[in-house]
Amino acid sequence: MPDEPILPIDDPLLKQPSEAVTRFDADLRALAQRMFEVMDRADGAGLAAVQIGVSKRLVVMDVRDGSDERHRLALVNPEVLSASDKTVRGVEGCLSMPDYGIPVDRAARVRVRYHDLDGQPHETDADGEFAVCLQHEIDHTNGVLFTDRVSRLRRDKARKFFARVRRDYERGGATA
Ligand SMILES: [Zn+2]
């Protein structure tokens, strides 16, 4: 199977809010399956559909929470219902900008509502990496990038780094 391309962070589609999912059908399940494969192959913790060019509110993740419990799931139309005032700062990466971490402040805990692939509604409380990943991926569904969550200085540094990687890549020098 050919590698599914992941859109680079400067792709304009990533700045657009994705559309709500209205049909919970076999196509949606197939899309989620593809996303899990892309995420696993890239050794990522989370992926939003828009990152593979599908502007739908669907994200997948495979992360651990603050109690080290594993959460491997697909979330449809996820939204943050509430977030703790307490924040945590951790170094985040994004599959749309490989090999570059940026310290980002996030709510330490969030309550999230979503539907599963069968259309059943769920609410979940998350902390640890689970909470951070939910915020990062839900941002993607709203057209918001982690580089939008940091200072202009860090954003400019990230852009410069990324532009250089892109140039090398387009010359055929890199393998990422
Ligand atoms: Zn991302």
Coordinates of C-alpha atoms and ligand atoms in Angstrom, one line a residue:
M1 CA 0.0 0.0 0.0
P2 CA 1.4 3.4 -0.9
D3 CA 2.1 5.8 1.9
E4 CA -0.8 8.2 2.5
P5 CA 0.5 11.7 2.3
I6 CA 0.1 13.8 5.4
L7 CA -0.5 17.5 4.6
P8 CA 2.4 19.8 5.6
I9 CA 1.7 22.4 8.2
D10 CA 1.6 25.3 5.7
D11 CA -1.1 23.7 3.6
P12 CA -4.1 26.1 3.5
L13 CA -6.6 23.3 4.1
L14 CA -5.3 22.9 7.6
K15 CA -6.4 26.5 8.4
Q16 CA -10.0 25.7 7.5
P17 CA -12.6 24.3 10.0
S18 CA -13.6 20.8 9.0
E19 CA -17.2 19.8 8.3
A20 CA -19.4 18.0 10.8
V21 CA -19.8 14.3 10.1
T22 CA -23.5 13.5 9.5
R23 CA -23.4 9.9 8.2
F24 CA -22.1 7.1 10.3
D25 CA -21.5 4.6 7.6
A26 CA -19.0 2.2 6.2
D27 CA -17.1 5.0 4.5
L28 CA -16.6 6.7 7.8
R29 CA -15.3 3.5 9.4
A30 CA -12.9 3.0 6.4
L31 CA -11.6 6.5 6.8
A32 CA -11.0 6.0 10.5
Q33 CA -9.2 2.7 9.7
R34 CA -7.0 4.5 7.1
M35 CA -6.2 7.2 9.7
F36 CA -5.1 4.6 12.3
E37 CA -2.8 3.1 9.7
V38 CA -1.3 6.4 8.8
M39 CA -0.9 7.4 12.4
D40 CA 0.7 4.1 13.4
R41 CA 3.1 4.1 10.4
A42 CA 4.2 7.7 11.3
D43 CA 4.5 6.6 14.9
G44 CA 2.1 9.5 15.9
A45 CA -0.1 9.9 19.0
G46 CA -3.0 11.5 17.1
L47 CA -4.2 12.4 13.6
A48 CA -7.1 14.5 12.3
A49 CA -8.8 13.6 9.0
V50 CA -8.0 17.0 7.6
Q51 CA -4.3 16.1 7.8
I52 CA -4.8 13.6 5.1
G53 CA -6.9 16.0 3.1
V54 CA -10.4 15.0 4.3
S55 CA -12.1 18.0 5.8
K56 CA -14.3 16.1 8.3
R57 CA -14.5 16.3 12.0
L58 CA -12.9 12.9 12.7
V59 CA -9.8 12.3 14.8
V60 CA -8.0 9.2 15.9
M61 CA -5.5 8.8 18.8
D62 CA -3.5 6.3 20.7
V63 CA -2.3 7.9 24.0
R64 CA -2.1 7.4 27.7
D65 CA -3.7 9.5 30.3
G66 CA -2.4 10.7 33.7
S67 CA -3.0 7.2 35.2
D68 CA -1.1 5.5 32.4
E69 CA -4.3 4.1 31.0
R70 CA -4.2 3.7 27.2
H71 CA -6.8 5.3 25.0
R72 CA -6.9 4.2 21.4
L73 CA -10.0 5.5 19.8
A74 CA -11.7 7.4 17.0
L75 CA -13.7 10.5 17.9
V76 CA -16.4 11.9 15.6
N77 CA -17.4 15.6 15.9
P78 CA -15.4 16.0 19.1
E79 CA -15.8 19.2 21.2
V80 CA -14.4 20.5 24.4
L81 CA -17.2 21.0 26.9
S82 CA -15.0 22.4 29.7
A83 CA -11.4 22.8 30.5
S84 CA -9.5 23.2 33.8
D85 CA -8.0 26.6 34.7
K86 CA -4.9 24.7 35.6
T87 CA -2.5 24.5 32.6
V88 CA 0.4 22.3 31.7
R89 CA 3.3 23.0 29.4
G90 CA 4.6 20.2 27.4
V91 CA 6.6 19.8 24.2
E92 CA 4.2 19.0 21.4
G93 CA 4.8 17.6 17.9
C94 CA 2.5 17.4 14.9
L95 CA 2.6 14.8 12.1
S96 CA 2.2 17.8 9.7
M97 CA 5.5 19.1 10.9
P98 CA 7.7 16.1 11.7
D99 CA 10.7 16.2 14.0
Y100 CA 9.9 19.6 15.5
G101 CA 8.7 20.0 19.1
I102 CA 7.3 23.2 20.5
P103 CA 6.4 23.9 24.2
V104 CA 2.6 24.6 24.3
D105 CA 0.4 25.5 27.3
R106 CA -2.7 23.4 27.5
A107 CA -5.5 22.9 30.0
A108 CA -4.5 20.1 32.4
R109 CA -7.9 18.5 32.2
V110 CA -10.8 18.6 29.7
R111 CA -14.2 17.2 29.4
V112 CA -15.0 16.2 25.8
R113 CA -18.1 15.2 24.0
Y114 CA -17.9 13.1 20.8
H115 CA -19.6 10.4 18.9
D116 CA -18.1 7.0 18.2
L117 CA -18.1 5.5 14.7
D118 CA -21.5 4.0 15.3
G119 CA -23.0 7.4 16.1
Q120 CA -23.3 6.8 19.8
P121 CA -22.7 9.9 22.0
H122 CA -20.0 9.9 24.7
E123 CA -18.5 12.3 27.2
T124 CA -15.1 11.7 28.7
D125 CA -12.9 13.4 31.2
A126 CA -9.2 13.4 30.3
D127 CA -5.9 14.3 31.8
G128 CA -2.3 13.7 31.0
E129 CA -1.2 13.2 27.4
F130 CA -4.8 12.2 26.6
A131 CA -6.1 15.7 27.5
V132 CA -3.3 17.4 25.5
C133 CA -3.8 15.2 22.5
L134 CA -7.6 15.9 22.5
Q135 CA -7.0 19.6 22.6
H136 CA -4.4 19.4 19.8
E137 CA -6.6 17.2 17.5
I138 CA -9.9 19.1 18.2
D139 CA -7.9 22.3 17.3
H140 CA -7.2 20.7 14.0
T141 CA -10.9 20.2 13.3
N142 CA -11.3 23.9 13.9
G143 CA -8.5 24.9 11.6
V144 CA -6.2 25.8 14.5
L145 CA -2.6 24.6 14.6
F146 CA -0.3 24.2 17.6
T147 CA 1.9 26.9 16.1
D148 CA -1.1 29.3 16.6
R149 CA -1.0 28.5 20.3
V150 CA 2.6 29.8 20.9
S151 CA 4.4 33.2 20.9
R152 CA 5.1 34.9 17.6
L153 CA 8.8 34.2 18.2
R154 CA 8.4 30.5 18.5
R155 CA 6.0 30.5 15.6
D156 CA 8.5 32.3 13.3
K157 CA 11.3 29.9 14.4
A158 CA 9.1 26.9 13.6
R159 CA 8.2 28.4 10.2
K160 CA 11.8 28.9 9.3
F161 CA 12.7 25.4 10.4
F162 CA 9.9 24.0 8.4
A163 CA 10.6 26.1 5.3
R164 CA 14.2 24.7 5.3
V165 CA 12.9 21.1 5.7
R166 CA 10.5 21.7 2.8
R167 CA 13.2 22.9 0.5
D168 CA 15.4 19.9 1.3
Y169 CA 12.5 17.6 0.8
E170 CA 11.6 19.2 -2.6
R171 CA 15.2 18.8 -3.7
G172 CA 14.8 15.1 -2.9
G173 CA 17.3 15.2 -0.1
A174 CA 15.1 14.2 2.8
T175 CA 13.2 11.0 3.4
A176 CA 10.5 12.4 5.8
Ligands
ZN1 ZN -1.2 18.1 14.6

